[in-house]
Coordinates of C-alpha atoms in Angstrom, one line a residue:
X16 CA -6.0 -30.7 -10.2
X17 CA -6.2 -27.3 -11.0
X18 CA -10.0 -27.2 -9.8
X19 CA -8.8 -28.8 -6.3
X20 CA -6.1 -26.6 -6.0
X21 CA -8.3 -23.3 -6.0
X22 CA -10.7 -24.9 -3.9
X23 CA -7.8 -25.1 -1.5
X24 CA -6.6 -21.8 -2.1
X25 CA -10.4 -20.4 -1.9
X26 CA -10.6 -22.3 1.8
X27 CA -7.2 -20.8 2.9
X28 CA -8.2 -17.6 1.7
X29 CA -11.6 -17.4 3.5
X30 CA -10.2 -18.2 6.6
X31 CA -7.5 -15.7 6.6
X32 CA -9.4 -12.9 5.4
X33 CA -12.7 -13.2 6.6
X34 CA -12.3 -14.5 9.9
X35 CA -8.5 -13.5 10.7
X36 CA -6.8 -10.6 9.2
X37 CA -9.3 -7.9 9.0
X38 CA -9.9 -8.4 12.7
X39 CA -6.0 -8.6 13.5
X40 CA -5.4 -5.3 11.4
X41 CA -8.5 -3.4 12.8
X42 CA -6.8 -4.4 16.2
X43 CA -3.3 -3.8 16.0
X44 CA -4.6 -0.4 14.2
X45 CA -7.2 0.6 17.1
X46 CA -4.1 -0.6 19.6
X47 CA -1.6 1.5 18.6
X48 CA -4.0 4.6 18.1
X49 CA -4.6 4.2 21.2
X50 CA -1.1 2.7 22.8
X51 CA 0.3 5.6 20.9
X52 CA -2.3 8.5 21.6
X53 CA -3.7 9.2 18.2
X54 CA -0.6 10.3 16.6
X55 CA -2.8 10.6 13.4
X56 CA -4.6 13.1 14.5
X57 CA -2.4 14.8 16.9
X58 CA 0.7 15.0 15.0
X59 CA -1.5 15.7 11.4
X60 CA -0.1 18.8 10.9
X61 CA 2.8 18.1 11.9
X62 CA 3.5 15.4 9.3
X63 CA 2.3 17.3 5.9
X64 CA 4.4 20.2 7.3
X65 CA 7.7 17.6 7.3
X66 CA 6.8 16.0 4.2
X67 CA 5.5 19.0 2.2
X68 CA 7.4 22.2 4.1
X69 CA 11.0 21.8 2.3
X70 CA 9.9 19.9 -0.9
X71 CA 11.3 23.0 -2.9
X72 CA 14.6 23.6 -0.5
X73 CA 18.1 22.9 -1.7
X74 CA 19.2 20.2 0.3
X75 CA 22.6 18.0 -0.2
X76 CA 21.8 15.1 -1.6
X77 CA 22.7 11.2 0.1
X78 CA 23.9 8.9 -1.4
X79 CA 22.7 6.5 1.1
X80 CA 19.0 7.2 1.5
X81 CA 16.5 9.3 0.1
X82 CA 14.4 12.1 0.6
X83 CA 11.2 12.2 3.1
X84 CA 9.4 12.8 -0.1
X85 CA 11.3 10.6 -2.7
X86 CA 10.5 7.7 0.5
X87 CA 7.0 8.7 0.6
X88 CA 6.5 8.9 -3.4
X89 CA 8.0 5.0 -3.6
X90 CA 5.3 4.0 -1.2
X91 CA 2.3 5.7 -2.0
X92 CA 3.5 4.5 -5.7
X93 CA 2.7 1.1 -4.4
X94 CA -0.1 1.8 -3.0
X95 CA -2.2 3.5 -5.5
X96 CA -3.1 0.7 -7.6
X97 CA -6.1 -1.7 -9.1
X98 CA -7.5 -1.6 -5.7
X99 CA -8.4 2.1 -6.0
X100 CA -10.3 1.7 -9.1
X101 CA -11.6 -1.8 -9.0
X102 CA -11.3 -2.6 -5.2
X103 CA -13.4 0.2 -4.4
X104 CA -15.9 -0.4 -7.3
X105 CA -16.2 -3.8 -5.5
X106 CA -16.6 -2.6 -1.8
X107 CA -20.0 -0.6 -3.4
X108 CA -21.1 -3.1 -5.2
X109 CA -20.5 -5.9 -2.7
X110 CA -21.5 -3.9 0.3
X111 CA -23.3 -1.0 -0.4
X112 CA -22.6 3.0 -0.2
X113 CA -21.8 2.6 3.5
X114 CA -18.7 0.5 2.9
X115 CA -16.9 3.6 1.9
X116 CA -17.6 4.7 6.0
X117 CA -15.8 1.7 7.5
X118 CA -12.9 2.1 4.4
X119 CA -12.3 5.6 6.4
X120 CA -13.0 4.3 9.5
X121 CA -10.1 1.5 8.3
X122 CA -8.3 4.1 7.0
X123 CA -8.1 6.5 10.1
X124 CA -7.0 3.1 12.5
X125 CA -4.4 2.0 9.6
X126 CA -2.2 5.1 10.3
X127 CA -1.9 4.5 13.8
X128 CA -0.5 0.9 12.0
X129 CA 1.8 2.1 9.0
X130 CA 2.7 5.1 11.5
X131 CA 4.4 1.6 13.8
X132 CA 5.6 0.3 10.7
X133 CA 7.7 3.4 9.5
X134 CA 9.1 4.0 12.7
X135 CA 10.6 0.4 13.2
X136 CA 11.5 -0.1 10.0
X137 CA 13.7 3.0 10.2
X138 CA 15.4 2.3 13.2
X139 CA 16.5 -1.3 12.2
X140 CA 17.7 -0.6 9.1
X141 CA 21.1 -1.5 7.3
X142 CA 23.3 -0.5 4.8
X143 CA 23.8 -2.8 1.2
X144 CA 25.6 -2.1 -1.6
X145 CA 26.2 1.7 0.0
X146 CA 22.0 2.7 0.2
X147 CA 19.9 1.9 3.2
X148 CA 17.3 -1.1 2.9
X149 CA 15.5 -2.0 5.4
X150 CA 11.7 -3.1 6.5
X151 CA 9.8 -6.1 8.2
X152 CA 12.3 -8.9 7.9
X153 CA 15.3 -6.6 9.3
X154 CA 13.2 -5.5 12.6
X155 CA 12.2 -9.1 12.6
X156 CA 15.6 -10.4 12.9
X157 CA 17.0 -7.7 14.7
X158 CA 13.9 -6.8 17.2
X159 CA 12.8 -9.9 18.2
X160 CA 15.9 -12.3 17.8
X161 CA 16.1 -10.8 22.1
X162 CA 12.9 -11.6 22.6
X163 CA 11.7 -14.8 21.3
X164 CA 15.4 -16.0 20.3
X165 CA 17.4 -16.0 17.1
X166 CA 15.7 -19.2 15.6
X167 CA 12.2 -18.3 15.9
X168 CA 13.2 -15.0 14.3
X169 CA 15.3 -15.9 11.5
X170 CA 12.1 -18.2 10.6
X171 CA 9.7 -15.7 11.4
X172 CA 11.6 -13.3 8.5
X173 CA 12.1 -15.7 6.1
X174 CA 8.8 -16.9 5.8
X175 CA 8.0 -13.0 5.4
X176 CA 10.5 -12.4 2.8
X177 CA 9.6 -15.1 0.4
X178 CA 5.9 -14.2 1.2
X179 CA 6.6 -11.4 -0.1
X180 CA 8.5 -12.1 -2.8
X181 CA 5.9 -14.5 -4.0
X182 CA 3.3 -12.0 -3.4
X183 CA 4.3 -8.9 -4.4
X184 CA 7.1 -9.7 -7.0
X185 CA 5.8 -12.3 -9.5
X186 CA 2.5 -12.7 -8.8
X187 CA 1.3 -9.3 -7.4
X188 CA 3.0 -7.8 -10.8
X189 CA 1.1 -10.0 -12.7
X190 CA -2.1 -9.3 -12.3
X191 CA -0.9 -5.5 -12.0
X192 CA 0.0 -6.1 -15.6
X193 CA -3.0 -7.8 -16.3
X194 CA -5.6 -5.0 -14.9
X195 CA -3.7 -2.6 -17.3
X196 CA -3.8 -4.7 -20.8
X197 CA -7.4 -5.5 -20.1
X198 CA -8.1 -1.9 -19.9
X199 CA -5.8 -0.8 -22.4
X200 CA -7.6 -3.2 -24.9
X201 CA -10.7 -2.4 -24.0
X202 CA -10.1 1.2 -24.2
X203 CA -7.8 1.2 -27.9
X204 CA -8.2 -2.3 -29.0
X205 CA -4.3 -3.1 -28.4
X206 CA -3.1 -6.8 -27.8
X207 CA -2.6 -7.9 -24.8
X208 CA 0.8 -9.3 -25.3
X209 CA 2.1 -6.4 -26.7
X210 CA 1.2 -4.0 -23.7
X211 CA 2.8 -6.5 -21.7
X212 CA 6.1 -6.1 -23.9
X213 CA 5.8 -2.6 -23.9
X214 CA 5.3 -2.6 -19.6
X215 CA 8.3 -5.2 -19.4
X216 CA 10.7 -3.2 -21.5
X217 CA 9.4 0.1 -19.7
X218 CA 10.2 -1.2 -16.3
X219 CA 13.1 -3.4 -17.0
X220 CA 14.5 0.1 -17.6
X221 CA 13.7 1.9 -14.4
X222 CA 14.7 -1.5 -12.5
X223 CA 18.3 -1.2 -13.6
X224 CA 18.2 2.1 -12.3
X225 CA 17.9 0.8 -8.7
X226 CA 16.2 3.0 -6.1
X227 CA 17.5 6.3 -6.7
X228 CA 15.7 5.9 -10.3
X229 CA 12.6 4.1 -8.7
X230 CA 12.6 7.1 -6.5
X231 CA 12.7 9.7 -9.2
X232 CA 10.2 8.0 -11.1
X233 CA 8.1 7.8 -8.5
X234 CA 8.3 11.8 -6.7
X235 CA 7.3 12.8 -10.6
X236 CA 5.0 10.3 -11.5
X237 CA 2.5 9.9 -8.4
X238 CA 1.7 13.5 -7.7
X239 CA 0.8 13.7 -11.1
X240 CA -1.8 11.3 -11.2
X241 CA -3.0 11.1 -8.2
X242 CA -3.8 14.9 -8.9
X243 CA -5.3 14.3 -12.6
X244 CA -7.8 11.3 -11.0
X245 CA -8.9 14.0 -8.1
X246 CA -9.5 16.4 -10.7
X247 CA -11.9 13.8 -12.8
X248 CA -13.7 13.2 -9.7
X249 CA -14.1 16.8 -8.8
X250 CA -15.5 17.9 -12.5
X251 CA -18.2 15.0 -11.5
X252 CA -18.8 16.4 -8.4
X253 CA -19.3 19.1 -10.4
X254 CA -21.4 17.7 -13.0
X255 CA -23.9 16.1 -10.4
X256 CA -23.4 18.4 -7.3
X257 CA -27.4 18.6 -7.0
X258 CA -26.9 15.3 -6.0
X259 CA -24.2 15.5 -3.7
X260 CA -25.6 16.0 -0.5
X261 CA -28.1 12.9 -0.5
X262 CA -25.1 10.6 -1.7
X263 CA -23.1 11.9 1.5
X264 CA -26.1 11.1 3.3
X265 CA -26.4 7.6 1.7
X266 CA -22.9 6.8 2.8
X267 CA -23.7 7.3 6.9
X268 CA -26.8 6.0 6.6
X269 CA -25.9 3.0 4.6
X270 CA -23.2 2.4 7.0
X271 CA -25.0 1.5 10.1
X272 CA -28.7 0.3 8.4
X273 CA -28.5 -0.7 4.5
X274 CA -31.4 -1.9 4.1
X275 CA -33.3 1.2 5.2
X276 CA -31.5 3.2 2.2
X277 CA -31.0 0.1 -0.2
X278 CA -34.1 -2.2 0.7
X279 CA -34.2 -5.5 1.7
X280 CA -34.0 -7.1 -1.9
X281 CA -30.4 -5.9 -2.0
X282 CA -29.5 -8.2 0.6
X283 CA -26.8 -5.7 1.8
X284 CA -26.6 -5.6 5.5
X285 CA -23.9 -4.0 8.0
X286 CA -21.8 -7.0 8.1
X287 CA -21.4 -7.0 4.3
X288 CA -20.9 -2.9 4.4
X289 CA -18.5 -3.6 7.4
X290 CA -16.3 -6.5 5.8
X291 CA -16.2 -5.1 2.1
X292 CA -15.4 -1.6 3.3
X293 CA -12.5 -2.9 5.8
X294 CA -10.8 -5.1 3.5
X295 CA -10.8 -3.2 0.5
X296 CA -9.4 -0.4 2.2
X297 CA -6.7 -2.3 4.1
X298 CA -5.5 -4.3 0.9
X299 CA -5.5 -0.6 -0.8
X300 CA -3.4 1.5 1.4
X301 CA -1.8 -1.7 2.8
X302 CA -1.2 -0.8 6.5
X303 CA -0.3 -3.5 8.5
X304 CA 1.0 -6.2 5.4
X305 CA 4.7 -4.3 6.0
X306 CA 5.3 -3.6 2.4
X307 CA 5.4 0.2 2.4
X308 CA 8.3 0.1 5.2
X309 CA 11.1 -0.9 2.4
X310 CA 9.9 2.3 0.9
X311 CA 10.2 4.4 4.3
X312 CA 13.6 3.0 5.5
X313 CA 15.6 5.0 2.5
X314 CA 14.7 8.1 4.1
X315 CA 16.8 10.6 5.2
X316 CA 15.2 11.7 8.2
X317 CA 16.5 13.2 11.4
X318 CA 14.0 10.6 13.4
X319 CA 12.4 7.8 12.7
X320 CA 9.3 9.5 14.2
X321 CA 9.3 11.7 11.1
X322 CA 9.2 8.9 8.8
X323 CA 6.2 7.1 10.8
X324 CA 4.1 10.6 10.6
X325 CA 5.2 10.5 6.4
X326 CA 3.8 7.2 6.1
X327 CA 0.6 8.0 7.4
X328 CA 0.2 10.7 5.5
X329 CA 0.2 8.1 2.5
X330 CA -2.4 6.1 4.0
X331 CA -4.5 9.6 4.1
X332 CA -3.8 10.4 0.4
X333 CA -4.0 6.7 -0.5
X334 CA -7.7 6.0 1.0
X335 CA -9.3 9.6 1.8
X336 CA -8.1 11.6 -1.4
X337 CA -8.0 8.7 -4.0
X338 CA -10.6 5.8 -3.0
X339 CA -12.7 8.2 -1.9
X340 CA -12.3 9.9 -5.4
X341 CA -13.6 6.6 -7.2
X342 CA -16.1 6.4 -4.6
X343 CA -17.6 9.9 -5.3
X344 CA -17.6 8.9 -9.1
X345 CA -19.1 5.5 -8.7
X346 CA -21.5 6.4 -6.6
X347 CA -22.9 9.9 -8.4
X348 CA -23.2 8.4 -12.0
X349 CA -25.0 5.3 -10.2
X350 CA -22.8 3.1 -11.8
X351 CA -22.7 0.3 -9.4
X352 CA -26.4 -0.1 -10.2
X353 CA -25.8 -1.6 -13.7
X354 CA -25.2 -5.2 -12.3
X355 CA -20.9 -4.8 -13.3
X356 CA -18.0 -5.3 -11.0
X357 CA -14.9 -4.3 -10.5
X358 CA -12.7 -1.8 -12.6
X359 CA -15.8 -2.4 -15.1
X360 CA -18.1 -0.6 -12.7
X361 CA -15.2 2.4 -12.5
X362 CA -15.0 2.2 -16.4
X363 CA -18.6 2.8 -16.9
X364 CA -18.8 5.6 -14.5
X365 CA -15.9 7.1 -16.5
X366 CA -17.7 6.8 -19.7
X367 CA -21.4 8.2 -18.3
X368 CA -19.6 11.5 -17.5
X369 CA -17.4 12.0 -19.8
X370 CA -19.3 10.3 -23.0
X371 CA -17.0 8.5 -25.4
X372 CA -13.4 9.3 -24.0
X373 CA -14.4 8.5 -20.6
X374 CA -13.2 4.8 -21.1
X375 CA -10.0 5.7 -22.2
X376 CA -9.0 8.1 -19.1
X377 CA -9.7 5.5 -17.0
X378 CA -7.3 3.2 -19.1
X379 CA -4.8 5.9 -19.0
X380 CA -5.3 6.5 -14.7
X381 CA -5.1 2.8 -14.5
X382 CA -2.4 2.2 -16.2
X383 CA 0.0 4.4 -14.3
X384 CA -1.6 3.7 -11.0
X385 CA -1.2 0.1 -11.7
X386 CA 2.6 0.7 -13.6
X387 CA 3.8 2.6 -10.4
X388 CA 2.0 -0.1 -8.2
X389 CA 4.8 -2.8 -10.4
X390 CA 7.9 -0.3 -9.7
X391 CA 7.1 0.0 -6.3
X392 CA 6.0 -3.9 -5.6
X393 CA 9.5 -4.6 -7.5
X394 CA 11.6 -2.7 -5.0
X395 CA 10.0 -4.2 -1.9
X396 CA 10.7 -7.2 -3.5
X397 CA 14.2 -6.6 -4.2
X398 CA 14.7 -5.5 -0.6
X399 CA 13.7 -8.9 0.7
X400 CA 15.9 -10.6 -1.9
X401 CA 18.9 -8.8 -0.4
X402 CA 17.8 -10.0 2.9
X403 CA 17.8 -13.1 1.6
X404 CA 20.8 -13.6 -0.5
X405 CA 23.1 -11.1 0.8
X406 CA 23.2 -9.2 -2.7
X407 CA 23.2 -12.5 -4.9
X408 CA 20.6 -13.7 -7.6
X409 CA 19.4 -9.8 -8.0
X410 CA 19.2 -10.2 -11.9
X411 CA 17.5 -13.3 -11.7
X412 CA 14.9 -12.0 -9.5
X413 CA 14.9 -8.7 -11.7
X414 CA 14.3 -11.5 -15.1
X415 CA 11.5 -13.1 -13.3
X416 CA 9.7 -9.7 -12.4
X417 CA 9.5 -8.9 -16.0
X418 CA 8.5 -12.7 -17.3
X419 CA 5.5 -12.3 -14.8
X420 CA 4.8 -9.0 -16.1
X421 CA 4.6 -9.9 -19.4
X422 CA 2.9 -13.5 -18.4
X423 CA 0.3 -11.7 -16.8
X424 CA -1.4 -10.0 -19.5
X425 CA -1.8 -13.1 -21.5
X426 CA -5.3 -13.6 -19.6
X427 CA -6.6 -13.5 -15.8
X428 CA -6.2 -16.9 -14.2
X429 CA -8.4 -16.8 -10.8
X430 CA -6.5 -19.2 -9.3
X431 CA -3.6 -16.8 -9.6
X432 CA -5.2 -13.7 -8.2
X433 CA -6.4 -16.0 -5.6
X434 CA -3.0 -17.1 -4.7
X435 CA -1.6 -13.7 -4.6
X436 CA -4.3 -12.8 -1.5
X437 CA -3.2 -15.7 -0.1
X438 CA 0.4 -15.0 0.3
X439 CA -0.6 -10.9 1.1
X440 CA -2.5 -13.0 3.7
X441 CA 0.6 -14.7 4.9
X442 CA 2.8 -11.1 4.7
X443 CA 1.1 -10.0 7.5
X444 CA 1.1 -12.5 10.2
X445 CA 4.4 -12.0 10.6
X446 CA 4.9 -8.5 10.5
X447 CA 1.4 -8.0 13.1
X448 CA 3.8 -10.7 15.5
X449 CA 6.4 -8.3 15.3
X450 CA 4.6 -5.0 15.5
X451 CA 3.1 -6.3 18.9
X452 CA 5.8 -7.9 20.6
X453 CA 7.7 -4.7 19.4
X454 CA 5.4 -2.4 20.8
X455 CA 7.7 -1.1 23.9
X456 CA 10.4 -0.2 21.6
X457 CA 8.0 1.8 19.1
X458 CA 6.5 3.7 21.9
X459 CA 10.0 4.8 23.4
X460 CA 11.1 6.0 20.2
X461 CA 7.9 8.4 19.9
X462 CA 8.2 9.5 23.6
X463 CA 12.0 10.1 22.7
X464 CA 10.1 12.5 19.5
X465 CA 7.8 14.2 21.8
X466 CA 10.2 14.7 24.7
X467 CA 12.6 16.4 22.1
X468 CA 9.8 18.7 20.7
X469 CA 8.2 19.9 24.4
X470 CA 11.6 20.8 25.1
X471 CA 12.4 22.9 22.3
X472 CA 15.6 20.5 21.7
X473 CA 16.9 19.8 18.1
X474 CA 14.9 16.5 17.0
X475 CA 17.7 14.0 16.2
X476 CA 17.8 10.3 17.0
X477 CA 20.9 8.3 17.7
X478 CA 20.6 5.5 14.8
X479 CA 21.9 1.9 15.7
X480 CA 24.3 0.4 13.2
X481 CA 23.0 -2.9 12.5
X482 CA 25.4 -5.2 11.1
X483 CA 24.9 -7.5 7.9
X484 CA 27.1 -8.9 5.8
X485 CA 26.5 -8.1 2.5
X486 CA 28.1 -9.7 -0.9

């Protein structure tokens, strides 16, 4: 049974991600870069000036919303996870130095997608329970219910929602959990179960919290380590800088002709660099799959505008600073040489440059990457449960998060990480629908931004009220 099942799931899974999705995100992301011209490159500035310029100002704080930084800290929390240290570890190994190129070039297009995301997302939100929530089933249901009818888009955001909630919630936080006991062992020899405990009961406590504690969490938490894991990858850089400029080199080169730097034994060619690189860089920074926009609807932003350019900024520190971080270690210790995979590949890196703690680090940079990924993954999760339910069944949700957490470390089950990429797979159809048939109304919002700014007007945005009937 269980045999035919993952052969199902393997099938399901092929076909969504090798001949769908990364094809539908590279286009909607080369569309709206396009569609929108290039605000990733043309508002750049703009956006780590708005994020980063008053992070030390005394502001009055909302009780509805968040921050532009507390929003962007709860997303980027999600999205530096196990797919920065073993998703990257795979791309090389799987398709060669040169996947890192086409993770940038995936990166770079994913901006112009997320950017789409953030903007929506902040313009149909609504208010539950006194905070803003808001994301892909609320522009869903609120965007398109004119366009292709109310049916179609009540079932086009349901079938998101419990994707997600599937997903993300229980079984996305299960393998989370069960990337960080397998290191944890490994590293100090601790039982599996009880680092699950331990993650549940850590957790549980910032869960009851609700997003104002997710969010404080996070804006401490995810500076810090994204900063300590750049670090480790510069003192290697450091360590093997004679060999820096040939790896760089490597990267291009490998990128376009693989075989010509790798050989023909390898049997690496540019489709394998192409796919590997793509797809471990989307499911990393997760543009286009519409789970960072729960995060980027809290904000407190004068326009939703502001909140797209934030979000990109994430994908930037997400894929270029961080992946590229475990790319530079990987690839300059030689470590993907050594016939391992995944966060094994990472771990050994770790432990070639810095000798007998090296293993440990890495346990410690994985846990918290993968420990933030859970808070965040939770809150997206509960945003969609509140779609849902109207504000009911929240602790049972919250109960099941932390029985998958714990559940997860008691050993990897393929089938189930399987199963989680197959309903990340079915996140995203419906949130690329909407981002398409959408596409009028996110363009008229930025033209409203840059209209605003040319003039020299204040940059303000009148917000909708969206009604929803809460509990």
């Amino acid at each position: 049974m269980q045999a035919s099942l993952s052969n199902i799931v393997g099938a399901i899974n092929t076909a969504l991600w090798s001949y769908l999705l990364i094809y539908a995100l590279i286009g909607i992301g080369l569309f709206f870069t396009v569609y929108l011209g290039a605000p990733q490159i043309t508002k750049f500035g703009a956006a780590f000036k708005s994020v980063f310029g008053g992070l030390f100002a005394k502001k009055e704080k909302d009780a509805q919303s968040l921050s532009q930084f507390q929003a962007l800290a709860v997303a980027i929390s999600a999205q530096i996870g196990t797919g920065n240290v073993a998703g990257v570890a795979t791309a090389i190994v799987s398709g060669g130095p040169g996947a890192i190129f086409w993770m940038w070039v995936s990166a770079f297009l994913g901006m112009g997608t997320i950017f789409a995301e953030a903007l929506l997302a902040q313009k149909y939100r609504v208010i539950s329970h006194g905070k803003y929530i808001g994301g892909p089933a609320f522009y869903i249901t609120h965007g398109l219910t004119k366009k292709i009818g109310r049916g179609k888009a009540r079932f086009l955001s349901g079938f998101f929602s419990i994707a997600l909630i599937i997903a993300l919630g229980f079984i996305g936080n299960a393998t989370q959990a069960n990337s960080i006991a397998g290191a944890v062992h490994i590293a100090f020899g601790l039982p599996e179960i009880a680092v699950g405990l331990v993650l549940a009961a850590a957790a549980g406590a910032i869960f009851i919290g609700g997003i104002n504690r997710i969010a404080n969490f996070a804006q401490f938490v995810v500076p810090f380590m994204a900063v300590i894991y750049i670090l480790c990858a510069l003192v290697i850089l450091f360590q093997y800088a004679d060999y820096a400029g040939a790896m760089m080199r490597h990267i291009f080169q490998a990128a376009f002709d693989p075989q010509a730097v790798l050989g023909g034994a390898a049997g690496i060619g540019m489709k394998e660099a192409v796919r590997y690189g793509v797809a471990r860089g989307l499911f990393s920074n997760e543009a286009g799959m519409g789970s960072t926009p729960h995060a980027h609807a809290t904000a407190n932003v004068a326009h939703p505008a502001l909140q797209g350019m934030a979000a990109f900024v994430g994908v930037f520190i997400d894929t270029i600073l961080v992946c590229t971080a475990t790319a530079l270690i990987i690839l300059l210790t030689e470590a993907n040489t050594l016939g391992l995979n995944g966060a094994a590949v990472t771990q050994q890196a770790f432990s070639m440059a810095f000798g007998g703690w090296g293993a440990g680090l890495l346990a410690v940079c994985l846990t918290f990457f993968a420990f933030t990924t859970i808070i965040g993954w939770y809150y997206f999760g509960e945003s969609n449960v509140r779609f849902l339910f109207k504000g009911r069944f929240l602790n049972l949700y919250r109960a099941l998060v932390l029985l998958a957490i714990v559940l997860g470390t008691l050993g990897k089950v393929d089938l189930v990480w399987d199963l989680s990429d197959m309903f990340n797979g079915f996140m995203v159809i419906p949130n690329l629908i909407a981002l398409f048939l959408l596409r009028g109304e996110i363009k008229a919002v930025y033209d409203d931004y840059l209209a605003k700014v040319r003039a020299g007007k204040a940059v303000d945005y009148d917000y909708e009220v969206h009604e929803y009937h809460d509990k």
